[in-house]
Amino acid sequence: MAENLRSLDKQDMEALMLQLGEPKFRAKQLFGWVHGKGVESLAEMHNLGKNLLAKLEQEITLPPYEVLARQQSVDGTEKFLLALEDGQAIECVLMRYRGDNSKHRNTLCVSSQVGCAMGCTFCATGQGGFVRNLSVGEILGQVYAVNRYLQDESDERIGNIVFMGMGEPLLNFDNVLKAINIFNDEEGLQIGIRRMTISTCGIAPQIERLAEQEKEIVFAVSLHAPNDEQRSEMMPVNKRYPLAVLMKACRHYQKVTGKRISFEYALMKGFNDSDKHIQQLQQLLQGMDAHINLIPVNPVDDGSPYRRPSRREVLDFAGKLKARGLACSVREEKGTDIDGACGQLRGKVQQKKREGQA
Ligand code: SAH
Ligand code: SF4
């Protein structure tokens, strides 16, 4: 299959123009159409000339955005299931934050892989297994598609991006980093690096790599349990990179970047919410500039062994953390009624397909 034009950054486009015998300034124009405007077809690029468009048509693909399913929550959060060229599908979730004095913030939670190989037991994506990495163009395409959708209803667009959809971003490192740089480009969407978040289940060596490469990004680690026994039970990655190794990488990251690290903690009733866990958390994060994000676990199906605590219980846990001097916040929950956790919509559509075939 020809390459997706959206996977090309400025240098790649310059190389392509050279190859096609076109002047260099064409690359800049092309970049603006593809990454600034997020066009869906070559026909939209009306200043490139018929000749070049015909040549491009032979070399690349520019798949239109195709929304297979959409779910809207009562709080305005919307989940999209997007089709990929090879028939696979990925999810992304639009979260609308409406602050005072009409300060709007639109955040898109994007996927980095089709499925995930990490197999976390509480996660719908993890339970479905791994299919493949997303290309740079497929990562970017999620934001471009939803921006187009937003434009149809208002002049708003995505201002923040979080890599918390399907997949483990640090295992698709090069493509994720390239996509981040294109999002940030002044002829692209100009999204500040500080407005992008990478969340990892804890691939220690890649955390060290990230520290060298991208210092301004918001960095989050999915912790969920503060001891190896419980963490290995629900996150198999912990057997490979146990807490001592993970925390060493995190401390290194902080030393190199000087940035605060967020730790995601999905609170599971009767599992990771005792005073003992608070003590262990305190020990683990001692001396670090850390922020704990608490979120009540979202049981992915009826058979899930994890129980969701009440809002009161989450707030109590947060209060105890704060009393011990640990910075934390209770994550504003979005889209719980539409299975906020990524991977669930894709799972449901696949199940329906299977039922339809049965
Ligand atoms: N693979 C990366 C990023 C994608 S998951 C990672 O694991 O960090 C994004 C976040 O959603 C992670 O913090 C993950 O642990 C959390 N998550 C997944 N399933 C969940 C569920 N059922 N309930 C609550 N949080 C969940
Ligand atoms: Fe993969 Fe993250 Fe889900 Fe774990 S929580 S299975 S790493 S997507």
Short mmCIF file of C-alpha atoms in Angstrom, two decimals, residues 34-275:
data_model
loop_
_atom_site.label_atom_id
_atom_site.label_comp_id
_atom_site.label_asym_id
_atom_site.label_seq_id
_atom_site.Cartn_x
_atom_site.Cartn_y
_atom_site.Cartn_z
CA VAL A 34 -2.13 18.24 5.12
CA HIS A 35 -1.17 19.22 8.67
CA GLY A 36 -2.49 22.76 9.05
CA LYS A 37 -5.85 22.35 7.39
CA GLY A 38 -6.18 18.59 7.76
CA VAL A 39 -7.62 18.11 4.29
CA GLU A 40 -9.28 14.87 3.31
CA SER A 41 -8.47 14.79 -0.38
CA LEU A 42 -5.90 15.99 -2.86
CA ALA A 43 -8.67 17.87 -4.66
CA GLU A 44 -8.88 20.34 -1.75
CA MET A 45 -5.30 21.53 -2.38
CA HIS A 46 -6.26 23.97 -5.10
CA ASN A 47 -3.01 25.92 -5.33
CA LEU A 48 -0.73 22.97 -6.06
CA GLY A 49 -1.42 22.61 -9.75
CA LYS A 50 -2.97 19.70 -11.63
CA ASN A 51 0.38 18.33 -12.64
CA LEU A 52 1.69 17.88 -9.13
CA LEU A 53 -1.63 16.54 -7.86
CA ALA A 54 -1.59 13.89 -10.57
CA LYS A 55 1.95 12.88 -9.60
CA LEU A 56 1.02 12.78 -5.91
CA GLU A 57 -1.94 10.59 -6.69
CA GLN A 58 0.48 7.93 -7.94
CA GLU A 59 2.78 8.14 -4.93
CA ILE A 60 0.68 8.43 -1.82
CA THR A 61 -2.74 7.89 -0.24
CA LEU A 62 -4.77 10.43 1.70
CA PRO A 63 -7.57 8.43 3.27
CA PRO A 64 -10.72 10.39 4.13
CA TYR A 65 -11.86 10.32 7.76
CA GLU A 66 -14.45 7.66 8.39
CA VAL A 67 -16.39 7.56 11.64
CA LEU A 68 -17.76 4.04 12.14
CA ALA A 69 -19.57 4.75 15.39
CA ARG A 70 -20.02 7.63 17.77
CA GLN A 71 -21.27 7.77 21.33
CA GLN A 72 -22.12 10.96 23.19
CA SER A 73 -22.21 11.26 26.93
CA VAL A 74 -24.60 13.43 28.92
CA ASP A 75 -21.59 15.55 29.93
CA GLY A 76 -20.75 16.29 26.27
CA THR A 77 -17.86 13.83 26.02
CA GLU A 78 -17.86 12.06 22.70
CA LYS A 79 -16.22 8.87 21.65
CA PHE A 80 -15.36 8.15 18.03
CA LEU A 81 -14.57 4.84 16.41
CA LEU A 82 -12.48 5.61 13.33
CA ALA A 83 -11.82 3.28 10.40
CA LEU A 84 -8.27 2.68 9.19
CA GLU A 85 -7.23 1.87 5.64
CA ASP A 86 -6.69 -1.83 6.37
CA GLY A 87 -10.12 -2.32 7.93
CA GLN A 88 -8.93 -1.99 11.53
CA ALA A 89 -10.56 0.54 13.84
CA ILE A 90 -9.38 2.80 16.67
CA GLU A 91 -11.02 4.93 19.30
CA CYS A 92 -10.49 8.49 20.36
CA VAL A 93 -12.40 10.47 22.95
CA LEU A 94 -13.24 14.18 22.83
CA MET A 95 -13.50 15.79 26.25
CA ARG A 96 -15.02 19.23 26.45
CA TYR A 97 -14.12 21.27 29.50
CA ARG A 98 -16.25 24.34 30.02
CA GLY A 99 -14.74 26.71 32.56
CA ASP A 100 -15.81 30.13 33.78
CA ASN A 101 -15.95 33.17 31.50
CA SER A 102 -16.62 30.85 28.58
CA LYS A 103 -13.08 29.48 28.63
CA HIS A 104 -13.39 26.34 26.59
CA ARG A 105 -10.84 23.63 26.38
CA ASN A 106 -11.14 20.66 24.06
CA THR A 107 -8.91 17.71 24.76
CA LEU A 108 -8.61 14.67 22.53
CA CYS A 109 -7.58 11.36 23.98
CA VAL A 110 -5.85 9.55 21.11
CA SER A 111 -4.73 5.99 20.42
CA SER A 112 -1.16 5.02 19.57
CA GLN A 113 -1.70 1.38 18.62
CA VAL A 114 -4.48 -0.91 17.41
CA GLY A 115 -4.98 -2.94 20.58
CA CYS A 116 -2.23 -3.33 23.15
CA ALA A 117 0.18 -6.12 24.04
CA MET A 118 0.51 -5.16 27.70
CA GLY A 119 -2.49 -7.16 28.89
CA CYS A 120 -3.49 -5.11 31.94
CA THR A 121 -6.34 -7.03 33.49
CA PHE A 122 -8.57 -4.00 34.17
CA CYS A 123 -8.29 -2.56 30.65
CA ALA A 124 -10.61 -3.35 27.74
CA THR A 125 -7.88 -2.66 25.18
CA GLY A 126 -5.42 -4.88 27.01
CA GLN A 127 -7.89 -7.72 27.11
CA GLY A 128 -8.38 -7.56 23.34
CA GLY A 129 -4.71 -8.17 22.50
CA PHE A 130 -2.33 -6.38 20.14
CA VAL A 131 -2.81 -5.89 16.41
CA ARG A 132 -0.26 -3.31 15.21
CA ASN A 133 1.31 0.08 15.71
CA LEU A 134 -0.39 3.14 14.25
CA SER A 135 1.45 5.06 11.56
CA VAL A 136 2.27 8.72 12.15
CA GLY A 137 -0.55 9.66 9.78
CA GLU A 138 -3.05 7.53 11.65
CA ILE A 139 -2.10 9.15 14.95
CA LEU A 140 -2.44 12.64 13.49
CA GLY A 141 -5.59 11.73 11.56
CA GLN A 142 -7.55 11.28 14.80
CA VAL A 143 -7.09 14.93 15.71
CA TYR A 144 -7.66 16.16 12.16
CA ALA A 145 -10.87 14.13 11.87
CA VAL A 146 -12.30 15.43 15.12
CA ASN A 147 -11.25 19.00 14.29
CA ARG A 148 -13.23 18.72 11.07
CA TYR A 149 -16.19 17.44 13.03
CA LEU A 150 -15.88 20.33 15.53
CA GLN A 151 -15.64 22.88 12.73
CA ASP A 152 -19.00 21.74 11.44
CA GLU A 153 -20.66 22.79 14.69
CA SER A 154 -18.54 25.78 15.76
CA ASP A 155 -15.14 27.35 15.20
CA GLU A 156 -13.59 25.35 18.01
CA ARG A 157 -10.75 22.92 17.77
CA ILE A 158 -8.60 20.56 19.77
CA GLY A 159 -6.16 22.38 22.04
CA ASN A 160 -4.81 19.50 24.12
CA ILE A 161 -3.82 15.97 23.29
CA VAL A 162 -3.42 13.04 25.65
CA PHE A 163 -1.98 9.71 24.58
CA MET A 164 -4.35 7.77 26.80
CA GLY A 165 -6.40 5.96 24.20
CA MET A 166 -5.71 2.48 22.94
CA GLY A 167 -2.16 1.21 23.09
CA GLU A 168 1.15 1.88 24.81
CA PRO A 169 2.68 5.05 23.31
CA LEU A 170 6.24 4.29 24.42
CA LEU A 171 6.13 1.06 22.39
CA ASN A 172 5.40 3.09 19.26
CA PHE A 173 7.99 5.62 20.29
CA ASP A 174 9.26 6.99 16.97
CA ASN A 175 5.84 7.45 15.42
CA VAL A 176 4.40 9.05 18.55
CA LEU A 177 7.32 11.47 18.77
CA LYS A 178 7.13 12.36 15.11
CA ALA A 179 3.38 12.99 15.44
CA ILE A 180 3.98 15.23 18.47
CA ASN A 181 6.46 17.33 16.53
CA ILE A 182 4.05 17.70 13.62
CA PHE A 183 1.19 18.68 15.98
CA ASN A 184 3.53 21.31 17.36
CA ASP A 185 4.75 22.66 14.02
CA GLU A 186 4.04 26.31 13.29
CA GLU A 187 2.51 25.37 9.96
CA GLY A 188 0.62 22.50 11.56
CA LEU A 189 -1.86 22.83 14.42
CA GLN A 190 0.64 24.71 16.61
CA ILE A 191 -0.28 22.74 19.70
CA GLY A 192 2.23 23.49 22.45
CA ILE A 193 4.32 20.51 23.57
CA ARG A 194 3.20 21.33 27.12
CA ARG A 195 -0.35 20.70 26.03
CA MET A 196 0.40 17.11 25.16
CA THR A 197 0.52 14.21 27.60
CA ILE A 198 2.11 10.81 27.23
CA SER A 199 0.89 8.10 29.57
CA THR A 200 2.80 4.85 29.97
CA CYS A 201 2.27 1.62 31.85
CA GLY A 202 5.98 1.77 32.73
CA ILE A 203 8.38 0.75 29.95
CA ALA A 204 11.45 1.78 31.95
CA PRO A 205 14.11 1.99 29.19
CA GLN A 206 11.79 4.03 26.99
CA ILE A 207 11.16 6.46 29.84
CA GLU A 208 14.88 7.16 29.87
CA ARG A 209 14.78 7.69 26.12
CA LEU A 210 11.87 10.08 26.43
CA ALA A 211 13.80 12.10 28.99
CA GLU A 212 16.54 12.70 26.43
CA GLN A 213 14.17 13.54 23.59
CA GLU A 214 11.14 15.46 24.67
CA LYS A 215 11.58 17.53 27.76
CA GLU A 216 8.48 19.69 27.76
CA ILE A 217 5.81 17.07 27.39
CA VAL A 218 3.48 16.23 30.27
CA PHE A 219 4.43 12.80 31.49
CA ALA A 220 2.14 10.35 33.28
CA VAL A 221 2.78 6.86 34.62
CA SER A 222 -0.04 4.39 35.23
CA LEU A 223 0.85 3.14 38.68
CA HIS A 224 -2.39 1.69 40.08
CA ALA A 225 -0.65 -0.32 42.80
CA PRO A 226 2.26 0.66 45.06
CA ASN A 227 3.68 -2.84 45.63
CA ASP A 228 5.08 -5.40 43.19
CA GLU A 229 2.78 -8.21 44.18
CA GLN A 230 -0.43 -6.40 43.34
CA ARG A 231 0.98 -4.46 40.45
CA SER A 232 2.27 -7.61 38.76
CA GLU A 233 -1.11 -9.21 39.30
CA MET A 234 -2.92 -6.61 37.22
CA MET A 235 -0.14 -5.21 35.05
CA PRO A 236 2.09 -7.96 33.56
CA VAL A 237 4.63 -5.27 32.51
CA ASN A 238 5.57 -5.06 36.18
CA LYS A 239 7.20 -8.49 36.03
CA ARG A 240 9.59 -7.16 33.40
CA TYR A 241 10.09 -3.74 34.96
CA PRO A 242 9.26 -3.98 38.64
CA LEU A 243 8.65 -0.90 40.76
CA ALA A 244 12.29 -0.41 41.75
CA VAL A 245 13.31 -0.29 38.07
CA LEU A 246 10.33 1.85 37.08
CA MET A 247 10.87 4.37 39.85
CA LYS A 248 14.57 4.58 39.05
CA ALA A 249 13.66 5.50 35.47
CA CYS A 250 11.13 8.05 36.75
CA ARG A 251 13.67 9.65 39.06
CA HIS A 252 16.13 9.82 36.19
CA TYR A 253 13.44 11.41 34.03
CA GLN A 254 12.79 14.03 36.67
CA LYS A 255 16.47 14.76 37.10
CA VAL A 256 16.98 15.30 33.39
CA THR A 257 13.79 17.24 32.66
CA GLY A 258 13.08 18.94 35.98
CA LYS A 259 9.43 18.18 35.40
CA ARG A 260 6.73 16.95 37.70
CA ILE A 261 5.45 13.46 37.00
CA SER A 262 1.79 12.44 37.20
CA PHE A 263 0.95 9.03 38.57
CA GLU A 264 -2.38 7.59 37.54
CA TYR A 265 -4.04 5.56 40.25
CA ALA A 266 -7.27 3.76 39.43
CA LEU A 267 -8.89 3.21 42.78
CA MET A 268 -10.30 -0.29 43.18
CA LYS A 269 -12.48 -0.92 46.17
CA GLY A 270 -11.01 -3.37 48.66
CA PHE A 271 -7.92 -3.86 46.47
CA ASN A 272 -5.62 -0.85 46.46
CA ASP A 273 -7.38 1.62 48.76
CA SER A 274 -6.20 0.80 52.30
CA ASP A 275 -4.00 2.76 54.69
#
